[in-house]
């Protein structure tokens, strides 16, 4: 990775008045969390696209919850890597740093980021499918007897966006607002293929923001005018970019 590109990116970060960050699966991967798409995207004989749907939850809630229980088990012992902590330091020095994430694992909040928008929801809580009762934290005791149920008797659902569902409206509005207001968006570890979330960096770019993209492989975004592509993983790229923040 050339020092010149890092120096240019670090200069942008130093001058940014309203920075924002957009993250995807590559951010989590550097913490040792395996991703659930691509080669490892199959679970037993099921595809994620067949399990993470409202229909599957209705038809076979036990299998769907077994899958989420395994995903949660994968998160046990996973701690945020140095890139997350660099973002927390940047938030302190910049005064504010909206973090817009496609990830459902809660690692940004666990690291200490104070302004996190979860565009695809969170695997850490569940809600009733019928009575809109209070959210429940998903922990071992909740998963002891599958499927977990609300006091009203109905099956709970994970608070994640399932295939075919719209993104949570409030989260999408907050992310769009942050994208319109920012003068520098740092995009980390996303393939830029999952819409509508992937439209957020394009919004920032079209409103005149500079964009730094940290991704080992180039995406559709990488070669767009105004985008500085840093071809590294999330932990290495963020710690080098923000070492003086
Ligand atoms: Zn209920």
Coordinates of C-alpha atoms and ligand atoms in Angstrom, one line a residue:
X1 CA 0.0 0.0 0.0
X2 CA 1.5 3.3 -1.1
X3 CA 2.4 5.8 1.6
X4 CA 1.2 8.6 -0.8
X5 CA -2.4 7.3 -0.8
X6 CA -2.4 7.0 3.0
X7 CA -1.0 10.5 3.4
X8 CA -3.7 11.9 1.1
X9 CA -6.4 10.0 3.0
X10 CA -5.0 11.0 6.4
X11 CA -5.1 14.6 5.2
X12 CA -8.8 14.3 4.2
X13 CA -9.5 12.8 7.7
X14 CA -7.7 15.6 9.4
X15 CA -9.6 18.3 7.5
X16 CA -13.1 16.7 7.8
X17 CA -15.5 18.7 9.7
X18 CA -18.4 16.2 9.7
X19 CA -17.0 12.8 9.0
X20 CA -19.2 9.7 8.8
X21 CA -18.5 6.0 8.4
X22 CA -20.3 3.2 6.5
X23 CA -19.3 -0.4 7.3
X24 CA -20.1 -3.9 6.0
X25 CA -19.2 -7.5 6.5
X26 CA -15.5 -7.0 5.9
X27 CA -15.4 -4.9 9.1
X28 CA -16.6 -7.8 11.2
X29 CA -14.4 -10.3 9.4
X30 CA -11.3 -8.8 10.7
X31 CA -12.4 -9.6 14.2
X32 CA -12.4 -13.2 13.3
X33 CA -16.1 -13.4 12.7
X34 CA -16.9 -15.6 9.7
X35 CA -19.4 -14.1 7.3
X36 CA -22.5 -15.8 6.2
X37 CA -22.4 -15.1 2.5
X38 CA -20.3 -16.6 -0.2
X39 CA -18.5 -19.9 0.3
X40 CA -19.5 -20.2 3.9
X41 CA -23.0 -19.0 3.2
X42 CA -24.6 -22.4 3.4
X43 CA -25.8 -23.8 6.7
X44 CA -26.4 -27.5 6.7
X45 CA -28.5 -27.9 3.6
X46 CA -30.1 -24.5 3.8
X47 CA -29.2 -21.3 2.0
X48 CA -29.4 -18.0 4.0
X49 CA -31.8 -16.7 1.5
X50 CA -34.2 -19.6 2.4
X51 CA -33.8 -19.3 6.1
X52 CA -33.8 -15.6 6.8
X53 CA -37.3 -14.9 5.4
X54 CA -40.6 -14.1 7.1
X55 CA -42.1 -17.2 5.4
X56 CA -39.4 -19.6 6.9
X57 CA -39.9 -18.1 10.3
X58 CA -43.6 -18.8 10.1
X59 CA -43.2 -22.3 8.5
X60 CA -40.3 -23.6 10.5
X61 CA -39.3 -21.3 13.4
X62 CA -37.2 -23.9 15.2
X63 CA -34.8 -24.3 12.2
X64 CA -34.6 -20.5 11.7
X65 CA -33.9 -20.0 15.4
X66 CA -31.3 -22.8 15.4
X67 CA -29.5 -20.9 12.7
X68 CA -29.6 -17.6 14.6
X69 CA -28.5 -19.4 17.7
X70 CA -25.4 -20.7 15.9
X71 CA -24.7 -17.3 14.5
X72 CA -24.9 -15.9 18.0
X73 CA -22.6 -18.6 19.3
X74 CA -20.1 -17.6 16.6
X75 CA -20.1 -14.1 18.2
X76 CA -19.2 -15.3 21.6
X77 CA -15.6 -14.4 22.5
X78 CA -15.4 -12.1 19.4
X79 CA -14.0 -8.6 20.4
X80 CA -13.8 -5.5 18.3
X81 CA -10.5 -5.2 16.5
X82 CA -8.2 -2.1 16.5
X83 CA -10.1 -0.5 13.6
X84 CA -13.3 -0.2 15.8
X85 CA -11.3 1.4 18.5
X86 CA -9.7 3.9 16.1
X87 CA -13.2 4.9 15.1
X88 CA -14.1 5.5 18.8
X89 CA -11.0 7.7 19.2
X90 CA -12.0 9.6 16.0
X91 CA -15.5 10.2 17.4
X92 CA -14.0 11.8 20.5
X93 CA -11.6 14.0 18.6
X94 CA -14.1 15.0 15.9
X95 CA -16.9 15.6 18.4
X96 CA -19.3 13.4 16.5
X97 CA -19.0 10.4 14.1
X98 CA -22.2 8.7 12.8
X99 CA -21.4 5.1 12.1
X100 CA -23.8 3.6 9.6
X101 CA -23.5 -0.2 9.4
X102 CA -24.9 -3.1 7.5
X103 CA -23.7 -5.4 10.2
X104 CA -26.1 -7.0 12.8
X105 CA -23.5 -8.1 15.3
X106 CA -23.4 -5.0 17.6
X107 CA -19.6 -4.8 17.5
X108 CA -19.5 -1.0 16.9
X109 CA -21.5 -0.4 20.0
X110 CA -19.5 -2.9 21.9
X111 CA -16.4 -1.0 21.0
X112 CA -17.8 2.2 22.4
X113 CA -19.1 4.1 19.3
X114 CA -21.9 6.3 20.5
X115 CA -23.8 7.1 17.3
X116 CA -24.5 3.8 15.5
X117 CA -27.2 3.2 13.0
X118 CA -27.9 -0.5 12.2
X119 CA -29.4 -0.5 8.7
X120 CA -30.1 -4.3 8.8
X121 CA -31.1 -4.5 12.5
X122 CA -29.5 -6.4 15.3
X123 CA -29.1 -10.0 16.2
X124 CA -28.8 -9.1 19.8
X125 CA -32.6 -8.5 20.4
X126 CA -35.9 -10.1 19.4
X127 CA -39.5 -8.9 19.3
X128 CA -42.9 -10.5 19.3
X129 CA -44.4 -11.4 15.9
X130 CA -47.8 -10.5 17.1
X131 CA -48.3 -8.2 20.1
X132 CA -45.4 -5.8 19.5
X133 CA -44.5 -6.4 23.2
X134 CA -41.2 -5.2 24.6
X135 CA -37.9 -6.1 22.9
X136 CA -36.1 -8.9 24.6
X137 CA -32.3 -9.4 24.7
X138 CA -31.3 -12.6 23.0
X139 CA -29.2 -14.6 25.4
X140 CA -28.7 -18.2 26.4
X141 CA -31.8 -18.4 28.6
X142 CA -34.0 -17.0 25.8
X143 CA -32.6 -19.7 23.4
X144 CA -32.9 -22.6 25.9
X145 CA -36.2 -23.7 24.4
X146 CA -36.7 -23.1 20.7
X147 CA -38.5 -21.3 19.3
X148 CA -38.4 -18.5 21.9
X149 CA -41.8 -17.1 22.7
X150 CA -43.4 -13.9 24.0
X151 CA -45.4 -13.9 27.2
X152 CA -48.5 -13.8 24.8
X153 CA -47.5 -17.2 23.4
X154 CA -46.4 -16.1 20.0
X155 CA -43.0 -16.8 18.5
X156 CA -40.4 -14.1 18.8
X157 CA -38.4 -13.0 15.8
X158 CA -34.9 -11.7 15.6
X159 CA -34.7 -7.9 15.2
X160 CA -32.9 -8.3 11.9
X161 CA -34.1 -7.3 8.4
X162 CA -35.1 -10.6 6.7
X163 CA -34.9 -11.2 3.0
X164 CA -37.8 -9.4 1.3
X165 CA -38.4 -7.0 4.1
X166 CA -37.8 -3.2 3.9
X167 CA -35.0 -1.6 5.9
X168 CA -36.2 0.0 9.2
X169 CA -37.5 3.4 8.1
X170 CA -36.0 5.4 11.0
X171 CA -32.5 3.9 10.4
X172 CA -32.6 4.5 6.7
X173 CA -33.7 8.2 7.3
X174 CA -30.9 8.7 9.8
X175 CA -28.3 7.2 7.4
X176 CA -29.5 9.3 4.5
X177 CA -29.4 12.4 6.6
X178 CA -25.8 11.6 7.7
X179 CA -24.9 11.0 4.1
X180 CA -26.3 14.3 3.0
X181 CA -24.5 16.2 5.9
X182 CA -21.1 14.6 5.8
X183 CA -18.0 16.1 4.0
X184 CA -16.0 12.8 4.3
X185 CA -17.5 9.3 4.3
X186 CA -15.2 6.4 5.1
X187 CA -16.5 3.2 3.6
X188 CA -15.2 0.0 5.1
X189 CA -15.5 -3.6 4.1
X190 CA -18.6 -3.6 2.0
X191 CA -19.1 -5.2 -1.4
X192 CA -21.4 -2.3 -2.3
X193 CA -23.9 -4.9 -3.7
X194 CA -26.7 -5.0 -1.1
X195 CA -29.2 -2.3 -1.8
X196 CA -30.7 0.0 -0.6
X197 CA -28.0 0.3 2.0
X198 CA -25.3 0.5 -0.6
X199 CA -26.9 3.7 -1.9
X200 CA -25.7 5.6 1.2
X201 CA -22.1 6.2 0.0
X202 CA -23.4 7.2 -3.4
X203 CA -25.6 9.8 -1.7
X204 CA -22.6 11.2 0.2
X205 CA -20.6 11.4 -3.1
X206 CA -23.3 13.0 -5.1
X207 CA -23.7 15.7 -2.4
X208 CA -20.0 16.6 -2.7
X209 CA -18.4 14.6 0.1
X210 CA -15.0 13.1 -0.3
X211 CA -15.1 9.3 0.0
X212 CA -12.3 7.0 1.3
X213 CA -13.0 3.3 0.6
X214 CA -11.1 0.7 2.6
X215 CA -11.6 -2.6 0.9
X216 CA -9.1 -5.4 -0.1
X217 CA -10.8 -5.7 -3.5
X218 CA -12.2 -2.9 -5.7
X219 CA -16.0 -2.4 -5.9
X220 CA -18.3 -0.4 -8.2
X221 CA -17.5 2.6 -5.9
X222 CA -13.7 2.4 -6.1
X223 CA -13.1 4.0 -9.5
X224 CA -15.8 6.7 -9.1
X225 CA -14.5 10.3 -9.3
X226 CA -13.9 11.6 -5.8
X227 CA -13.2 8.2 -4.2
X228 CA -9.9 7.3 -2.8
X229 CA -9.5 3.5 -2.6
X230 CA -7.2 2.0 0.0
X231 CA -6.8 -1.7 -0.9
X232 CA -6.4 -3.2 2.6
X233 CA -8.4 -4.9 5.3
X234 CA -10.5 -3.0 7.7
X235 CA -8.3 -3.2 10.8
X236 CA -5.1 -2.3 9.0
X237 CA -6.7 0.4 6.9
X238 CA -8.5 2.2 9.7
X239 CA -5.6 2.1 12.2
X240 CA -3.2 3.5 9.6
X241 CA -5.7 6.1 8.4
X242 CA -6.5 7.3 11.9
X243 CA -3.2 6.8 13.7
X244 CA -2.8 10.6 14.3
X245 CA -6.5 11.2 15.2
Ligands
LIG1 ZN1 -46.4 -11.1 22.2

